[in-house]
Amino acid sequence: MTRHFIDLEDISRDTLHAILKNAHDLKRQKFSPPQIFDGLSLAMIFDKKSTRTRLSFEVAMKQLGGHTTVMTLDDMQISGAESIEDTAHILSRFVDGVMIRASRHDLLTGLAQYSTIPVINGLTDHSHPCQIMADLMTIEEKRGSIAGKKIAWLGDYNNVAHTYVQAAPIFGFELAIATPQKSTHSPAEAVKDADAVVTDTWVSMGQEGKDIEKFWPYQVTSELMSKAKPGALFMHCMPIHRGEEVTEDVLKSPACVIYDEAENRLHAQKAILAWCFEQSGVTLNRRTP
Ligand code: CP
Ligand code: NVA
């Protein structure tokens, strides 16, 4: 069976824990990365902007001995008359895996249906699983086991929030959501006793021009952070709209771990790719430093 990484809820708990463990191991080996992707190629297809996702996949592949090809969906024949099925067959003949960032989630599931190589979700309007793996890795790194922790999500109920909802029962953490769309809590209730406070832009890619007025009560401020557990982390997948979803003082505070979180995209990506490529004969190097 080809291994796809499209939604966390499609993958077993044990597998996701093993991927996270491998991400920590590979981070420890970052200055002597094992060449486990020698001879492997990844196609990266973008239908939206990206800095971290593109960098992390590209650097992950290259540090572990592999290659990448970057394409934009607009420049591919699939934007014209070519079918998803033919595109999947062609990709499967040229490369060993494909990472896609697209608005339409069904494009990924369609490609996965016909593909004999792994299809990896680099963000859709529905979910962003690679991001949540990096986020959980960051919490584990800073605060230990994720099980039993409380995470507060504030702001827009978007693709990243939706992936947290998928992750909570799998990893056994409590998720308190305070958003104007699906508010189960007030912002103060959500952050109470939280180990990590997480937010994201109020205007995701493709939603430009959206009215943000209703989001102001959900802004992450220092006052709100002071209601969380002492030592609570502030996290954001980035890019940030400073002064909107989070204030500058929170970003400058010791609680803010956004750059570690961003770096962990690289290590998490390596582990996700390694799991996907295990079917292609990759043997994971599990030596400890
Ligand atoms: N967090 C994230 O996915 O960033 P990019 O949009 O820069 O890839
Ligand atoms: N919710 C954001 C995440 C960006 C990484 C978006 O979809 O634009």
Short mmCIF file of N, CA, C and O in Angstrom, two decimals, residues 51-98:
data_model
loop_
_atom_site.label_atom_id
_atom_site.label_comp_id
_atom_site.label_asym_id
_atom_site.label_seq_id
_atom_site.Cartn_x
_atom_site.Cartn_y
_atom_site.Cartn_z
N THR A 51 6.56 29.96 2.23
CA THR A 51 7.98 30.15 2.59
C THR A 51 8.46 28.92 3.35
O THR A 51 9.35 28.19 2.92
N ARG A 52 7.83 28.63 4.50
CA ARG A 52 8.28 27.55 5.38
C ARG A 52 8.08 26.16 4.77
O ARG A 52 8.96 25.29 4.86
N THR A 53 6.94 25.94 4.15
CA THR A 53 6.66 24.60 3.63
C THR A 53 7.61 24.28 2.49
O THR A 53 8.19 23.19 2.43
N ARG A 54 7.80 25.25 1.61
CA ARG A 54 8.72 25.01 0.49
C ARG A 54 10.14 24.80 0.99
O ARG A 54 10.82 23.85 0.60
N LEU A 55 10.60 25.70 1.89
CA LEU A 55 11.96 25.58 2.41
C LEU A 55 12.16 24.26 3.14
O LEU A 55 13.17 23.57 2.95
N SER A 56 11.20 23.91 3.98
CA SER A 56 11.40 22.72 4.83
C SER A 56 11.42 21.44 3.99
O SER A 56 12.26 20.57 4.22
N PHE A 57 10.53 21.32 3.02
CA PHE A 57 10.56 20.11 2.19
C PHE A 57 11.82 20.05 1.33
O PHE A 57 12.43 19.00 1.17
N GLU A 58 12.18 21.20 0.77
CA GLU A 58 13.34 21.23 -0.11
C GLU A 58 14.62 20.92 0.66
O GLU A 58 15.43 20.07 0.25
N VAL A 59 14.79 21.56 1.81
CA VAL A 59 16.00 21.36 2.59
C VAL A 59 16.00 19.95 3.20
O VAL A 59 17.04 19.28 3.25
N ALA A 60 14.84 19.48 3.63
CA ALA A 60 14.75 18.12 4.19
C ALA A 60 15.21 17.09 3.16
O ALA A 60 16.03 16.21 3.46
N MET A 61 14.68 17.20 1.95
CA MET A 61 15.07 16.24 0.91
C MET A 61 16.56 16.31 0.65
O MET A 61 17.25 15.29 0.57
N LYS A 62 17.08 17.52 0.49
CA LYS A 62 18.49 17.67 0.10
C LYS A 62 19.44 17.27 1.22
O LYS A 62 20.45 16.62 0.97
N GLN A 63 19.11 17.64 2.47
CA GLN A 63 20.00 17.26 3.57
C GLN A 63 20.10 15.75 3.72
O GLN A 63 21.11 15.23 4.16
N LEU A 64 19.04 15.03 3.35
CA LEU A 64 19.06 13.58 3.50
C LEU A 64 19.42 12.88 2.19
O LEU A 64 19.21 11.68 2.04
N GLY A 65 19.95 13.65 1.23
CA GLY A 65 20.52 13.04 0.03
C GLY A 65 19.60 12.97 -1.18
O GLY A 65 19.97 12.38 -2.19
N GLY A 66 18.40 13.55 -1.08
CA GLY A 66 17.45 13.46 -2.20
C GLY A 66 17.39 14.72 -3.05
O GLY A 66 18.21 15.63 -2.89
N HIS A 67 16.42 14.75 -3.95
CA HIS A 67 16.28 15.86 -4.91
C HIS A 67 14.84 16.38 -4.88
O HIS A 67 13.92 15.64 -4.52
N THR A 68 14.65 17.61 -5.36
CA THR A 68 13.28 18.16 -5.46
C THR A 68 13.06 18.82 -6.81
O THR A 68 14.02 19.29 -7.45
N THR A 69 11.82 18.86 -7.23
CA THR A 69 11.39 19.61 -8.42
C THR A 69 10.19 20.43 -7.99
O THR A 69 9.27 19.88 -7.38
N VAL A 70 10.23 21.73 -8.26
CA VAL A 70 9.12 22.60 -7.84
C VAL A 70 8.29 23.00 -9.06
O VAL A 70 8.84 23.38 -10.09
N MET A 71 6.98 22.87 -8.94
CA MET A 71 6.08 23.25 -10.03
C MET A 71 4.94 24.08 -9.45
O MET A 71 4.60 23.94 -8.28
N THR A 72 4.34 24.91 -10.29
CA THR A 72 3.12 25.59 -9.85
C THR A 72 1.95 24.96 -10.61
O THR A 72 2.09 24.62 -11.80
N LEU A 73 0.86 24.82 -9.92
CA LEU A 73 -0.30 24.15 -10.52
C LEU A 73 -0.72 24.86 -11.81
O LEU A 73 -1.07 24.21 -12.80
N ASP A 74 -0.64 26.18 -11.79
CA ASP A 74 -1.03 27.00 -12.95
C ASP A 74 -0.25 26.65 -14.20
O ASP A 74 -0.77 26.78 -15.31
N ASP A 75 1.00 26.25 -14.03
CA ASP A 75 1.86 25.95 -15.18
C ASP A 75 1.75 24.50 -15.62
O ASP A 75 2.40 24.09 -16.59
N MET A 76 0.95 23.72 -14.92
CA MET A 76 0.84 22.30 -15.28
C MET A 76 -0.39 22.06 -16.16
O MET A 76 -1.36 22.80 -16.11
N GLN A 77 -0.34 20.99 -16.93
CA GLN A 77 -1.43 20.68 -17.86
C GLN A 77 -2.74 20.37 -17.13
O GLN A 77 -3.81 20.49 -17.70
N ILE A 78 -2.62 20.03 -15.85
CA ILE A 78 -3.84 19.74 -15.07
C ILE A 78 -4.71 21.00 -14.94
O ILE A 78 -5.92 20.91 -14.74
N SER A 79 -4.09 22.18 -15.07
CA SER A 79 -4.88 23.41 -15.04
C SER A 79 -5.67 23.60 -16.33
O SER A 79 -6.57 24.43 -16.40
N GLY A 80 -5.28 22.83 -17.36
CA GLY A 80 -6.04 22.85 -18.61
C GLY A 80 -6.92 21.62 -18.68
O GLY A 80 -7.75 21.39 -17.81
N ALA A 81 -6.61 20.79 -19.69
CA ALA A 81 -7.52 19.67 -19.95
C ALA A 81 -7.09 18.35 -19.31
O ALA A 81 -7.86 17.40 -19.26
N GLU A 82 -5.83 18.27 -18.83
CA GLU A 82 -5.34 16.97 -18.37
C GLU A 82 -6.05 16.52 -17.07
O GLU A 82 -6.29 17.33 -16.18
N SER A 83 -6.33 15.24 -17.02
CA SER A 83 -7.09 14.73 -15.87
C SER A 83 -6.19 14.52 -14.64
O SER A 83 -4.97 14.38 -14.76
N ILE A 84 -6.85 14.42 -13.50
CA ILE A 84 -6.14 14.10 -12.24
C ILE A 84 -5.51 12.72 -12.38
O ILE A 84 -4.37 12.49 -11.96
N GLU A 85 -6.24 11.80 -13.00
CA GLU A 85 -5.76 10.42 -13.13
C GLU A 85 -4.47 10.37 -13.96
O GLU A 85 -3.48 9.76 -13.52
N ASP A 86 -4.46 11.02 -15.12
CA ASP A 86 -3.24 11.01 -15.94
C ASP A 86 -2.09 11.72 -15.22
O ASP A 86 -0.94 11.27 -15.26
N THR A 87 -2.40 12.82 -14.54
CA THR A 87 -1.35 13.56 -13.81
C THR A 87 -0.74 12.65 -12.75
O THR A 87 0.50 12.61 -12.59
N ALA A 88 -1.56 11.91 -12.05
CA ALA A 88 -1.06 11.01 -11.00
C ALA A 88 -0.17 9.92 -11.58
O ALA A 88 0.89 9.60 -11.03
N HIS A 89 -0.59 9.35 -12.72
CA HIS A 89 0.23 8.30 -13.35
C HIS A 89 1.58 8.87 -13.81
O HIS A 89 2.61 8.21 -13.65
N ILE A 90 1.56 10.07 -14.37
CA ILE A 90 2.81 10.67 -14.86
C ILE A 90 3.75 10.99 -13.69
O ILE A 90 4.93 10.64 -13.71
N LEU A 91 3.22 11.62 -12.65
CA LEU A 91 4.05 11.91 -11.47
C LEU A 91 4.67 10.63 -10.93
O LEU A 91 5.85 10.59 -10.58
N SER A 92 3.90 9.56 -10.92
CA SER A 92 4.36 8.28 -10.35
C SER A 92 5.51 7.67 -11.17
O SER A 92 6.29 6.89 -10.63
N ARG A 93 5.58 8.02 -12.47
CA ARG A 93 6.66 7.49 -13.31
C ARG A 93 7.95 8.31 -13.20
O ARG A 93 9.01 7.86 -13.62
N PHE A 94 7.83 9.56 -12.71
CA PHE A 94 9.00 10.45 -12.73
C PHE A 94 9.66 10.63 -11.36
O PHE A 94 10.87 10.83 -11.28
N VAL A 95 8.85 10.67 -10.31
CA VAL A 95 9.40 10.98 -8.99
C VAL A 95 8.94 9.93 -7.97
O VAL A 95 8.12 9.06 -8.27
N ASP A 96 9.47 10.04 -6.75
CA ASP A 96 9.18 9.05 -5.71
C ASP A 96 8.13 9.51 -4.71
O ASP A 96 7.65 8.74 -3.89
N GLY A 97 7.81 10.81 -4.78
CA GLY A 97 6.79 11.35 -3.87
C GLY A 97 6.36 12.71 -4.39
O GLY A 97 7.08 13.35 -5.16
N VAL A 98 5.17 13.14 -3.95
CA VAL A 98 4.70 14.47 -4.37
C VAL A 98 4.08 15.18 -3.17
O VAL A 98 3.31 14.59 -2.42
#
